[in-house]
Tab-separated table of C-alpha atoms in Angstrom:
chain	number	residue	atom	x	y	z
A	68	MET	CA	-1.662	0.540	-66.851
A	69	LYS	CA	1.397	2.456	-65.749
A	70	THR	CA	1.226	3.885	-62.260
A	71	ASN	CA	2.223	7.502	-61.981
A	72	GLY	CA	2.685	7.680	-58.251
A	73	GLN	CA	3.141	5.595	-55.154
A	74	ILE	CA	-0.424	6.253	-53.990
A	75	GLN	CA	-1.805	4.530	-57.128
A	76	LEU	CA	-0.287	1.318	-55.821
A	77	TYR	CA	-2.889	1.509	-53.028
A	78	PRO	CA	-6.295	2.002	-54.706
A	79	VAL	CA	-8.311	1.026	-51.627
A	80	LEU	CA	-6.413	3.629	-49.588
A	81	ARG	CA	-7.858	6.381	-51.765
A	82	VAL	CA	-11.361	4.943	-51.383
A	83	ALA	CA	-10.892	4.878	-47.608
A	84	LEU	CA	-9.626	8.471	-47.506
A	85	PHE	CA	-12.626	9.798	-49.455
A	86	LEU	CA	-15.012	7.737	-47.329
A	87	VAL	CA	-13.454	9.184	-44.158
A	88	ALA	CA	-13.642	12.718	-45.604
A	89	GLY	CA	-17.323	12.154	-46.338
A	90	ILE	CA	-18.004	10.903	-42.809
A	91	VAL	CA	-16.295	13.953	-41.291
A	92	SER	CA	-18.234	16.310	-43.604
A	93	GLY	CA	-21.538	14.557	-42.933
A	94	GLU	CA	-20.988	14.790	-39.181
A	95	LEU	CA	-20.011	18.472	-39.323
A	96	LEU	CA	-22.983	19.349	-41.557
A	97	TYR	CA	-25.507	17.178	-39.715
A	98	GLY	CA	-28.738	19.088	-39.355
A	99	ALA	CA	-27.804	21.512	-42.140
A	100	VAL	CA	-27.762	18.916	-44.936
A	101	SER	CA	-30.364	16.150	-44.838
A	102	CYS	CA	-29.777	12.450	-45.319
A	103	ASP	CA	-31.942	12.557	-48.462
A	104	ALA	CA	-29.683	15.229	-49.983
A	105	TRP	CA	-26.570	13.107	-49.386
A	106	PHE	CA	-28.379	10.087	-50.851
A	107	ALA	CA	-29.304	12.061	-53.967
A	108	ALA	CA	-25.713	13.261	-54.383
A	109	THR	CA	-24.459	9.673	-54.004
A	110	ALA	CA	-26.929	8.349	-56.580
A	111	VAL	CA	-26.197	11.102	-59.126
A	112	SER	CA	-22.403	10.799	-58.827
A	113	LEU	CA	-22.627	7.005	-59.125
A	114	MET	CA	-24.829	7.290	-62.213
A	115	PHE	CA	-22.417	9.683	-63.918
A	116	ALA	CA	-19.486	7.442	-62.933
A	117	LEU	CA	-21.148	4.509	-64.694
A	118	LEU	CA	-21.839	6.632	-67.779
A	119	ALA	CA	-18.261	7.945	-67.954
A	120	TYR	CA	-16.690	4.539	-68.616
A	121	ARG	CA	-14.856	5.861	-71.696
A	122	ARG	CA	-13.161	8.652	-69.747
A	123	CYS	CA	-10.960	7.014	-67.147
A	124	VAL	CA	-9.856	10.170	-65.316
A	125	LEU	CA	-13.380	11.585	-65.082
A	126	GLN	CA	-14.763	8.217	-63.998
A	127	THR	CA	-12.111	7.929	-61.269
A	128	VAL	CA	-12.980	11.390	-59.935
A	129	LEU	CA	-16.689	10.527	-59.926
A	130	ILE	CA	-16.061	7.225	-58.105
A	131	PHE	CA	-14.164	9.065	-55.386
A	132	LEU	CA	-16.967	11.637	-55.156
A	133	THR	CA	-19.416	8.757	-54.779
A	134	CYS	CA	-17.347	7.397	-51.877
A	135	TYR	CA	-17.308	10.868	-50.328
A	136	PHE	CA	-21.083	11.351	-50.582
A	137	LEU	CA	-21.662	7.758	-49.419
A	138	GLY	CA	-19.653	8.377	-46.240
A	139	ALA	CA	-21.669	11.524	-45.521
A	140	MET	CA	-24.956	9.709	-46.149
A	141	LEU	CA	-24.041	6.751	-43.912
A	142	VAL	CA	-23.001	8.893	-40.940
A	143	CYS	CA	-26.084	11.076	-41.362
A	144	ARG	CA	-28.296	7.991	-41.278
A	145	GLU	CA	-26.589	6.642	-38.157
A	146	LEU	CA	-26.867	10.009	-36.403
A	147	ASP	CA	-30.591	10.022	-37.196
A	148	GLU	CA	-30.887	6.634	-35.467
A	149	VAL	CA	-29.134	7.664	-32.241
A	150	ASN	CA	-30.867	11.065	-32.138
A	151	MET	CA	-34.311	9.484	-31.931
A	152	SER	CA	-36.763	11.238	-29.638
A	153	VAL	CA	-36.821	10.313	-25.948
A	154	PRO	CA	-40.028	10.746	-23.876
A	155	GLY	CA	-38.342	12.838	-21.148
A	156	GLU	CA	-40.839	11.496	-18.619
A	157	ASP	CA	-41.492	8.335	-16.616
A	158	THR	CA	-41.867	5.532	-19.149
A	159	ALA	CA	-42.755	1.858	-18.782
A	160	TYR	CA	-40.573	-0.467	-20.822
A	161	SER	CA	-39.120	-3.967	-21.021
A	162	ALA	CA	-35.392	-4.384	-21.593
A	163	VAL	CA	-32.541	-6.873	-21.605
A	164	VAL	CA	-29.173	-6.384	-19.867
A	165	VAL	CA	-26.392	-6.289	-22.508
A	166	SER	CA	-23.284	-5.377	-20.486
A	167	GLN	CA	-21.612	-6.720	-17.373
A	168	PRO	CA	-23.313	-5.001	-14.395
A	169	VAL	CA	-20.765	-3.046	-12.330
A	170	VAL	CA	-21.234	-2.053	-8.700
A	171	ALA	CA	-20.459	1.649	-8.155
A	172	GLY	CA	-21.258	2.710	-4.614
A	173	LYS	CA	-24.992	2.619	-4.051
A	174	VAL	CA	-25.888	1.792	-7.642
A	175	VAL	CA	-25.334	-0.957	-10.196
A	176	ARG	CA	-24.494	0.357	-13.655
A	177	CYS	CA	-25.249	-1.544	-16.837
A	178	ASP	CA	-26.430	-1.125	-20.415
A	179	LEU	CA	-29.993	-1.996	-21.383
A	180	ILE	CA	-31.674	-2.458	-24.749
A	181	THR	CA	-35.448	-2.003	-24.840
A	182	VAL	CA	-37.452	-4.753	-26.528
A	183	ASN	CA	-40.994	-3.346	-26.577
A	184	THR	CA	-40.457	0.161	-27.980
A	185	HIS	CA	-41.029	1.238	-31.591
A	186	ARG	CA	-37.283	0.890	-32.162
A	187	PRO	CA	-34.837	-0.755	-29.743
A	188	MET	CA	-33.116	1.862	-27.576
A	189	LYS	CA	-29.705	1.427	-25.958
A	190	ILE	CA	-29.826	2.917	-22.455
A	191	LYS	CA	-27.064	3.681	-19.949
A	192	ALA	CA	-28.767	2.699	-16.690
A	193	SER	CA	-27.957	3.192	-13.003
A	194	ILE	CA	-30.048	0.891	-10.803
A	195	TYR	CA	-30.351	1.603	-7.075
A	196	ARG	CA	-28.560	-1.233	-5.408
A	197	ASP	CA	-30.257	-4.089	-3.557
A	198	TRP	CA	-29.868	-7.879	-3.562
A	199	ARG	CA	-31.775	-8.169	-6.856
A	200	ALA	CA	-29.550	-5.644	-8.634
A	201	ASP	CA	-26.445	-7.419	-7.335
A	202	ARG	CA	-27.624	-10.617	-9.034
A	203	LEU	CA	-28.244	-9.107	-12.468
A	204	ARG	CA	-26.307	-10.771	-15.295
A	205	ILE	CA	-25.994	-10.258	-19.036
A	206	GLY	CA	-29.085	-11.573	-20.817
A	207	ASN	CA	-31.454	-11.004	-17.860
A	208	GLY	CA	-34.724	-9.300	-18.682
A	209	ILE	CA	-36.325	-6.538	-16.621
A	210	GLU	CA	-39.533	-4.522	-16.629
A	211	ALA	CA	-39.093	-0.969	-15.376
A	212	VAL	CA	-40.704	2.449	-15.060
A	213	SER	CA	-38.191	5.301	-15.019
A	214	LEU	CA	-37.356	8.713	-16.423
A	215	LEU	CA	-35.595	8.387	-19.783
A	216	GLU	CA	-33.448	11.419	-20.642
A	217	LYS	CA	-31.132	12.372	-23.482
A	218	PRO	CA	-27.440	12.074	-22.514
A	219	THR	CA	-26.108	15.286	-20.959
A	220	ASN	CA	-22.701	16.537	-19.838
A	221	TYR	CA	-21.597	16.899	-16.237
A	222	ALA	CA	-21.385	20.498	-15.032
A	223	GLY	CA	-17.895	21.966	-15.435
A	224	ALA	CA	-16.503	18.883	-17.206
A	225	ASP	CA	-14.155	19.277	-20.177
A	226	PHE	CA	-15.045	15.857	-21.578
A	227	ASP	CA	-18.101	15.815	-23.858
A	228	TYR	CA	-19.810	12.846	-22.192
A	229	ALA	CA	-23.109	13.347	-24.031
A	230	ARG	CA	-21.386	13.189	-27.421
A	231	TYR	CA	-19.430	10.120	-26.312
A	232	LEU	CA	-22.617	8.269	-25.378
A	233	LEU	CA	-24.485	9.269	-28.534
A	234	TYR	CA	-21.607	8.247	-30.781
A	235	HIS	CA	-21.471	4.876	-29.030
A	236	GLY	CA	-25.136	4.229	-29.748
A	237	TYR	CA	-26.747	5.268	-26.444
A	238	VAL	CA	-30.116	6.904	-26.959
A	239	ALA	CA	-30.938	7.684	-23.332
A	240	THR	CA	-29.770	7.548	-19.712
A	241	THR	CA	-31.883	6.626	-16.719
A	242	PHE	CA	-31.845	6.108	-12.959
A	243	ILE	CA	-34.025	3.245	-11.693
A	244	TYR	CA	-35.141	3.165	-8.069
A	245	ILE	CA	-35.623	-0.048	-6.078
A	246	ASP	CA	-39.414	-0.141	-6.455
A	247	GLU	CA	-39.387	0.822	-10.150
A	248	TRP	CA	-38.229	-2.472	-11.658
A	249	LYS	CA	-38.530	-6.228	-11.467
A	250	GLY	CA	-36.940	-9.182	-13.205
A	251	ALA	CA	-38.965	-10.610	-16.074
A	252	ALA	CA	-38.765	-12.955	-19.043
A	253	VAL	CA	-38.737	-10.627	-22.059
A	254	ASP	CA	-39.405	-11.379	-25.714
A	255	LEU	CA	-36.349	-10.664	-27.889
A	256	SER	CA	-38.068	-11.383	-31.214
A	257	ARG	CA	-38.291	-7.669	-32.101
A	258	LEU	CA	-34.514	-7.350	-31.957
A	259	SER	CA	-32.454	-7.998	-35.081
A	260	VAL	CA	-30.896	-11.415	-35.654
A	261	VAL	CA	-27.407	-9.917	-35.287
A	262	LEU	CA	-28.280	-8.223	-31.995
A	263	ARG	CA	-29.798	-11.419	-30.611
A	264	ALA	CA	-26.684	-13.331	-31.661
A	265	ARG	CA	-24.474	-10.760	-29.897
A	266	ILE	CA	-26.522	-11.053	-26.702
A	267	SER	CA	-26.262	-14.860	-26.836
A	268	ALA	CA	-22.508	-14.569	-27.369
A	269	LEU	CA	-22.183	-12.222	-24.372
A	270	VAL	CA	-24.180	-14.647	-22.214
A	271	PHE	CA	-21.761	-17.397	-23.261
A	272	ARG	CA	-18.830	-15.097	-22.365
A	273	ASP	CA	-20.348	-14.573	-18.933
A	274	LYS	CA	-20.351	-18.330	-18.404
A	275	LEU	CA	-16.694	-18.533	-19.444
A	276	LEU	CA	-15.849	-15.756	-16.984
A	277	GLN	CA	-17.606	-17.717	-14.262
A	278	ARG	CA	-15.347	-20.656	-15.068
A	279	PHE	CA	-12.310	-18.430	-14.398
A	280	SER	CA	-13.750	-17.731	-10.942
A	281	ASP	CA	-14.353	-21.427	-10.387
A	282	MET	CA	-10.677	-22.117	-11.201
A	283	GLY	CA	-9.577	-19.878	-8.325
A	284	PHE	CA	-8.941	-16.575	-10.094
A	285	SER	CA	-10.020	-13.564	-8.074
A	286	GLY	CA	-9.240	-9.914	-7.454
A	287	GLN	CA	-7.135	-8.022	-9.973
A	288	ALA	CA	-5.540	-11.223	-11.314
A	289	TYR	CA	-9.023	-12.282	-12.436
A	290	ALA	CA	-9.698	-8.770	-13.771
A	291	VAL	CA	-6.574	-8.769	-15.976
A	292	LEU	CA	-7.191	-12.314	-17.231
A	293	ALA	CA	-10.821	-11.462	-18.055
A	294	ALA	CA	-9.735	-8.311	-19.938
A	295	MET	CA	-6.912	-9.957	-21.894
A	296	THR	CA	-8.768	-13.114	-22.904
A	297	LEU	CA	-12.469	-12.218	-23.102
A	298	GLY	CA	-12.492	-8.433	-23.341
A	299	ASP	CA	-14.306	-7.845	-20.036
A	300	LYS	CA	-12.733	-4.848	-18.274
A	301	SER	CA	-15.551	-4.301	-15.780
A	302	SER	CA	-13.575	-5.801	-12.856
A	303	LEU	CA	-10.431	-3.704	-13.323
A	304	SER	CA	-9.844	-1.297	-10.442
A	305	ASP	CA	-9.129	2.365	-11.150
A	306	GLU	CA	-5.745	1.984	-9.460
A	307	LEU	CA	-4.679	-0.908	-11.705
A	308	LYS	CA	-5.923	0.844	-14.847
A	309	GLU	CA	-3.887	3.896	-13.859
A	310	GLU	CA	-0.745	1.788	-13.367
A	311	TYR	CA	-1.178	0.168	-16.785
A	312	SER	CA	-1.746	3.613	-18.317
A	313	VAL	CA	1.308	5.224	-16.660
A	314	SER	CA	3.581	2.337	-17.642
A	315	GLY	CA	2.305	2.287	-21.233
A	316	ALA	CA	0.750	-1.172	-21.015
A	317	SER	CA	-2.922	-0.268	-21.452
A	318	HIS	CA	-2.968	-1.772	-24.938
A	319	VAL	CA	-2.683	-5.321	-23.567
A	320	LEU	CA	-5.924	-4.828	-21.604
A	321	ALA	CA	-7.851	-3.891	-24.757
A	322	LEU	CA	-8.323	-6.742	-27.204
A	323	SER	CA	-6.593	-5.842	-30.459
A	324	GLY	CA	-4.308	-7.173	-33.160
A	325	LEU	CA	-1.809	-8.458	-30.589
A	326	HIS	CA	-4.378	-10.763	-28.994
A	327	LEU	CA	-6.077	-11.881	-32.210
A	328	GLY	CA	-2.676	-12.414	-33.818
A	329	ILE	CA	-1.700	-14.785	-31.001
A	330	ILE	CA	-5.016	-16.641	-31.269
A	331	TYR	CA	-4.594	-16.830	-35.058
A	332	ALA	CA	-1.123	-18.322	-34.530
A	333	ILE	CA	-2.534	-20.926	-32.110
A	334	LEU	CA	-5.247	-21.913	-34.591
A	335	SER	CA	-2.725	-22.018	-37.441
A	336	LEU	CA	-0.672	-24.531	-35.456
A	337	LEU	CA	-3.759	-26.703	-35.036
A	338	PHE	CA	-4.712	-26.462	-38.730
A	339	SER	CA	-1.301	-26.510	-40.385
A	340	ARG	CA	-1.828	-29.087	-43.138
A	341	ARG	CA	-0.928	-27.677	-46.545
A	342	ARG	CA	-3.177	-30.100	-48.449
A	343	TRP	CA	-6.272	-28.618	-46.799
A	344	GLN	CA	-5.129	-24.996	-46.727
A	345	ILE	CA	-8.400	-23.460	-47.953
A	346	VAL	CA	-10.503	-25.511	-45.515
A	347	SER	CA	-8.062	-24.669	-42.714
A	348	GLN	CA	-8.297	-20.933	-43.374
A	349	VAL	CA	-12.110	-21.070	-43.433
A	350	LEU	CA	-12.193	-22.933	-40.101
A	351	ILE	CA	-9.694	-20.493	-38.578
A	352	LEU	CA	-11.742	-17.489	-39.710
A	353	LEU	CA	-14.963	-19.023	-38.378
A	354	ALA	CA	-13.242	-19.460	-35.021
A	355	ILE	CA	-11.841	-15.909	-35.108
A	356	TRP	CA	-15.197	-14.290	-35.894
A	357	SER	CA	-16.969	-16.429	-33.280
A	358	TYR	CA	-14.435	-15.128	-30.775
A	359	VAL	CA	-15.053	-11.550	-31.945
A	360	PHE	CA	-18.777	-11.992	-31.253
A	361	ILE	CA	-18.092	-13.475	-27.813
A	362	VAL	CA	-15.825	-10.603	-26.698
A	363	GLY	CA	-18.289	-7.886	-27.693
A	364	MET	CA	-17.120	-6.652	-31.132
A	365	SER	CA	-15.144	-3.588	-30.033
A	366	ALA	CA	-13.685	-1.387	-32.789
A	367	SER	CA	-10.098	-2.589	-32.344
A	368	VAL	CA	-10.971	-6.278	-32.315
A	369	VAL	CA	-13.245	-5.940	-35.379
A	370	ARG	CA	-10.424	-4.127	-37.195
A	371	SER	CA	-8.058	-6.953	-36.339
A	372	ALA	CA	-10.543	-9.611	-37.439
A	373	VAL	CA	-11.184	-7.896	-40.777
A	374	MET	CA	-7.436	-7.554	-41.382
A	375	LEU	CA	-6.866	-11.213	-40.501
A	376	THR	CA	-9.663	-12.173	-42.909
A	377	VAL	CA	-8.022	-10.228	-45.732
A	378	TYR	CA	-4.627	-11.579	-44.625
A	379	SER	CA	-5.937	-15.150	-44.909
A	380	PHE	CA	-7.324	-14.669	-48.398
A	381	VAL	CA	-4.273	-12.911	-49.823
A	382	SER	CA	-1.991	-15.522	-48.231
A	383	LEU	CA	-3.741	-18.129	-50.376
A	384	LEU	CA	-2.829	-16.024	-53.425
A	385	ASN	CA	0.797	-15.589	-52.256
A	386	ARG	CA	0.397	-11.803	-52.220
A	387	ASN	CA	1.727	-9.170	-49.794
A	388	ARG	CA	-0.193	-9.961	-46.628
A	389	LEU	CA	0.191	-6.780	-44.588
A	390	SER	CA	-0.055	-3.576	-46.591
A	391	LEU	CA	-1.833	-0.254	-46.735
A	392	ASN	CA	-4.447	-1.875	-48.982
A	393	THR	CA	-5.186	-4.510	-46.327
A	394	LEU	CA	-5.557	-1.836	-43.654
A	395	SER	CA	-7.698	0.271	-45.989
A	396	VAL	CA	-10.036	-2.638	-46.716
A	397	ALA	CA	-10.523	-3.077	-42.965
A	398	ALA	CA	-11.289	0.643	-42.579
A	399	VAL	CA	-13.800	0.662	-45.460
A	400	VAL	CA	-15.628	-2.445	-44.193
A	401	ILE	CA	-15.877	-1.175	-40.601
A	402	LEU	CA	-16.816	2.423	-41.452
A	403	ALA	CA	-19.379	1.358	-44.051
A	404	GLY	CA	-21.109	-0.679	-41.346
A	405	SER	CA	-20.639	1.778	-38.451
A	406	PRO	CA	-19.386	5.195	-39.604
A	407	LEU	CA	-19.419	6.603	-36.049
A	408	TYR	CA	-16.593	4.178	-35.226
A	409	LEU	CA	-14.380	6.865	-36.771
A	410	TYR	CA	-14.826	8.908	-33.569
A	411	ASP	CA	-14.011	5.979	-31.275
A	412	VAL	CA	-10.632	6.429	-29.540
A	413	GLY	CA	-9.931	2.705	-29.720
A	414	PHE	CA	-10.590	2.691	-33.468
A	415	GLN	CA	-8.293	5.662	-34.046
A	416	MET	CA	-5.453	4.288	-31.943
A	417	SER	CA	-5.768	0.802	-33.418
A	418	PHE	CA	-5.530	2.035	-37.009
A	419	ALA	CA	-2.826	4.573	-36.185
A	420	ALA	CA	-0.658	1.874	-34.570
A	421	VAL	CA	-0.965	-0.523	-37.519
A	422	LEU	CA	-0.520	2.250	-40.106
A	423	PHE	CA	2.708	3.452	-38.536
A	424	ILE	CA	3.998	-0.107	-38.122
A	425	ILE	CA	3.469	-0.621	-41.862
A	426	ILE	CA	5.260	2.647	-42.685
A	427	PHE	CA	8.061	2.747	-40.116
A	428	TYR	CA	8.807	-0.848	-39.145
A	429	ARG	CA	11.127	-1.635	-42.065
A	430	PRO	CA	13.141	1.643	-41.889
A	431	LEU	CA	13.545	1.264	-38.110
A	432	LEU	CA	14.593	-2.354	-38.519
A	433	GLU	CA	17.304	-1.353	-40.990
A	434	VAL	CA	18.808	1.193	-38.597
A	435	MET	CA	20.797	-1.632	-37.015
A	436	PRO	CA	23.492	-3.131	-39.285
A	437	GLY	CA	22.500	-6.467	-40.789
A	438	SER	CA	25.536	-8.307	-39.407
A	439	ILE	CA	24.402	-7.519	-35.856
A	440	ARG	CA	20.659	-7.670	-36.538
A	441	ASN	CA	20.851	-11.264	-37.801
A	442	ILE	CA	22.131	-12.634	-34.491
A	443	PRO	CA	19.070	-14.631	-33.272
A	444	ILE	CA	18.561	-13.078	-29.812
A	445	ILE	CA	19.338	-9.542	-30.998
A	446	LYS	CA	17.045	-10.057	-33.991
A	447	GLN	CA	14.044	-10.924	-31.787
A	448	VAL	CA	14.668	-8.020	-29.405
A	449	TRP	CA	15.248	-5.526	-32.208
A	450	GLN	CA	12.138	-6.609	-34.106
A	451	MET	CA	10.031	-6.078	-30.985
A	452	THR	CA	11.739	-2.725	-30.432
A	453	ALA	CA	11.031	-1.618	-34.016
A	454	VAL	CA	7.363	-2.612	-33.737
A	455	SER	CA	6.984	-0.861	-30.356
A	456	VAL	CA	8.644	2.363	-31.518
A	457	ALA	CA	6.688	2.443	-34.795
A	458	ALA	CA	3.377	1.913	-32.993
A	459	GLN	CA	4.289	4.514	-30.362
A	460	ILE	CA	5.032	7.111	-33.055
A	461	GLY	CA	1.496	6.527	-34.325
A	462	VAL	CA	-0.425	6.557	-31.050
A	463	ALA	CA	1.603	8.987	-28.873
A	464	PRO	CA	-0.004	12.127	-30.381
A	465	LEU	CA	-3.482	10.627	-29.879
A	466	ILE	CA	-2.707	9.651	-26.275
A	467	ALA	CA	-1.431	13.175	-25.610
A	468	PHE	CA	-4.536	14.674	-27.251
A	469	TYR	CA	-7.114	12.536	-25.429
A	470	PHE	CA	-5.385	11.739	-22.138
A	471	GLY	CA	-2.633	14.362	-21.793
A	472	ARG	CA	0.018	11.726	-21.088
A	473	PHE	CA	3.202	10.231	-22.518
A	474	SER	CA	4.596	6.997	-21.039
A	475	CYS	CA	8.377	7.308	-20.943
A	476	TYR	CA	9.204	3.638	-20.353
A	477	PHE	CA	6.950	2.180	-23.051
A	478	LEU	CA	9.855	0.196	-24.545
A	479	LEU	CA	10.714	-1.453	-21.240
A	480	THR	CA	7.033	-2.126	-20.603
A	481	ASN	CA	6.499	-3.764	-24.000
A	482	MET	CA	9.507	-6.019	-23.475
A	483	ILE	CA	7.639	-7.344	-20.433
A	484	VAL	CA	3.942	-7.273	-21.321
A	485	VAL	CA	4.054	-8.619	-24.897
A	486	PRO	CA	5.798	-11.919	-23.977
A	487	ALA	CA	3.610	-12.127	-20.856
A	488	ALA	CA	0.444	-11.604	-22.920
A	489	THR	CA	1.557	-14.365	-25.288
A	490	VAL	CA	2.131	-16.775	-22.389
A	491	ILE	CA	-1.202	-15.831	-20.779
A	492	LEU	CA	-3.230	-16.347	-23.968
A	493	TYR	CA	-1.527	-19.638	-24.797
A	494	GLY	CA	-1.960	-20.700	-21.168
A	495	ALA	CA	-5.646	-19.748	-21.086
A	496	VAL	CA	-6.366	-21.737	-24.257
A	497	LEU	CA	-4.430	-24.743	-22.960
A	498	THR	CA	-6.132	-24.558	-19.555
A	499	ALA	CA	-9.568	-24.521	-21.195
A	500	ALA	CA	-8.599	-27.369	-23.530
A	501	VAL	CA	-7.730	-29.807	-20.704
A	502	SER	CA	-11.017	-29.424	-18.830
A	503	PHE	CA	-11.502	-33.202	-19.152
A	504	LEU	CA	-8.475	-33.631	-16.839
A	505	PRO	CA	-9.354	-31.668	-13.679
A	506	TRP	CA	-6.004	-32.235	-11.971
A	507	LEU	CA	-4.073	-30.929	-14.995
A	508	GLN	CA	-6.444	-27.974	-15.416
A	509	THR	CA	-5.939	-27.061	-11.753
A	510	LEU	CA	-2.164	-27.246	-12.185
A	511	LEU	CA	-2.183	-25.073	-15.337
A	512	ALA	CA	-4.598	-22.591	-13.763
A	513	GLY	CA	-2.230	-22.193	-10.811
A	514	LEU	CA	0.709	-21.516	-13.140
A	515	LEU	CA	-1.380	-19.085	-15.183
A	516	LEU	CA	-2.382	-17.227	-12.023
A	517	LYS	CA	1.281	-16.796	-11.065
A	518	VAL	CA	2.080	-15.349	-14.523
A	519	VAL	CA	-0.762	-12.812	-14.253
A	520	ILE	CA	0.279	-11.803	-10.723
A	521	LEU	CA	3.883	-11.396	-11.911
A	522	LEU	CA	2.707	-9.270	-14.843
A	523	ASN	CA	0.730	-6.979	-12.538
A	524	ALA	CA	3.737	-6.673	-10.221
A	525	CYS	CA	6.052	-5.744	-13.119
A	526	VAL	CA	3.607	-3.147	-14.421
A	527	SER	CA	3.269	-1.656	-10.933
A	528	PHE	CA	7.074	-1.515	-10.631
A	529	VAL	CA	7.486	0.320	-13.943
A	530	ALA	CA	4.641	2.726	-13.091
A	531	ALA	CA	6.383	3.575	-9.785
A	532	LEU	CA	9.731	4.428	-11.427
A	533	PRO	CA	10.757	8.117	-11.348
A	534	GLY	CA	9.596	9.940	-14.460
A	535	ALA	CA	7.409	7.040	-15.590
A	536	SER	CA	5.098	9.404	-17.445
A	537	VAL	CA	4.768	13.011	-18.495
A	538	ASP	CA	1.306	14.245	-17.527
A	539	GLY	CA	-0.673	17.424	-18.085
A	540	ILE	CA	0.042	17.619	-21.827
A	541	ARG	CA	-2.558	19.785	-23.556
A	542	ILE	CA	-2.755	19.911	-27.344
A	543	GLY	CA	-5.665	20.897	-29.562
A	544	LEU	CA	-7.036	19.272	-32.698
A	545	LEU	CA	-5.071	21.621	-34.975
A	546	GLN	CA	-1.846	20.830	-33.113
A	547	LEU	CA	-2.614	17.102	-33.389
A	548	LEU	CA	-3.036	17.374	-37.145
A	549	LEU	CA	0.145	19.429	-37.470
A	550	ILE	CA	2.106	16.812	-35.484
A	551	TYR	CA	0.980	14.068	-37.869
A	552	ILE	CA	1.758	16.233	-40.901
A	553	LEU	CA	5.235	16.847	-39.488
A	554	ILE	CA	5.764	13.104	-38.871
A	555	PHE	CA	4.728	12.220	-42.419
A	556	ALA	CA	6.848	15.039	-43.877
A	557	LEU	CA	9.901	13.815	-41.965
A	558	SER	CA	9.239	10.229	-43.078
A	559	VAL	CA	9.073	11.300	-46.738
A	560	LEU	CA	12.265	13.337	-46.303
A	561	GLY	CA	13.973	10.361	-44.689
A	562	HIS	CA	12.834	8.087	-47.528
A	563	TYR	CA	14.381	10.322	-50.177
A	564	CYS	CA	17.560	10.793	-48.130
A	565	ARG	CA	17.990	7.011	-47.922
A	566	LYS	CA	17.478	6.712	-51.682
A	567	MET	CA	20.113	9.398	-52.320
A	568	ILE	CA	22.628	7.689	-49.992
A	569	ARG	CA	22.111	4.349	-51.728
């Protein structure tokens, strides 16, 4: 069939766009249109799409409508789950700790999931601090009696904290006093198999983090290593997070495509035999998804894992590995499973960065003449520059919208943190692999510690430079959309100008 436009070359992109439109509509109309109504619309449009097999155009329209209604139905169903009723009074319950407890003044903050309620509830808990609270770890069970309340916003705050908690699956918040809880062995059998597997994976991660401590890592060096390798950011100080934000290096602290790409490269080196390519790819993907479970399955790392899965399969078919279709498949898979991920900042920034790399990387690369670009050292530097600039074009409007900031030295920062992140991840894997040789592990751990300390020092230096960031930027949602429309319009104009020049 002859394609009549560039967008027809990306069929999954259109499916993703209609699914996203449905999710946005379902969220906006939640409460006005019921989940049953969206389900009926999905079923009817799907039925007519199947009946219209002789009319290609009509069938295509009906398929897209089905995707639209499906997105609305899925988000409506998920909103029903997180908007479940909360007693609003003192309630006795059993729960399991599912996040790294963090000391904050006189309280210990952690996430709980109830195991003896009609449906498991995810709770944001603050436990009055004593020696028992200080010893809480992921996977510990507790029995408590406390006031469970729906998430609410802080007085005078611009940030919609209640919406943030609800859209991240929290059903209630609570404050637990010293005499209102005790440690207990709780039965997890009422939790889903997937949830139990995630808790087990997080317990295993906690043990790996303890091994970092045993190797001599401490303070903010430990915090950065834990964040970059195992996705645990609970130990990062506010001061260090601010320095990484000002310098434009925050992305290396959040597990994403950069980190999974490095791990994928390490595994590919270990399983590089061509004769067993299919078996190798399966083993690599099993390792990747096991890692995703261990680090907590954040939106950005799940996106990366889905893209790497598609990448692996299409590489076996010798097809284009990184394309809009690959990105769209990742979006459809993630949003079909968790439609509220669409409102996660990490999800938005992750997809925006990859989308703009796909669109702008090649044009930016070709700005430099080929005779100069092909010089080995210049080639490596320019490729990293093109990737950094393309990603920054994609995420800068979102950063300005959510955080009111633009990091002016992002290029300089990326020239430092990307190679450092590569060394740290390779070093962490190698250090763990030689555990049977304690003297060598101690040596490698010492070298790794020096690299992390040097990275933190470089980030602090860049953050302290004059004009390191522009703060206080305030743009609304309409302005954000207009900025992206302008960027895409300029990219289309540039594309046609290049074609005319050639």
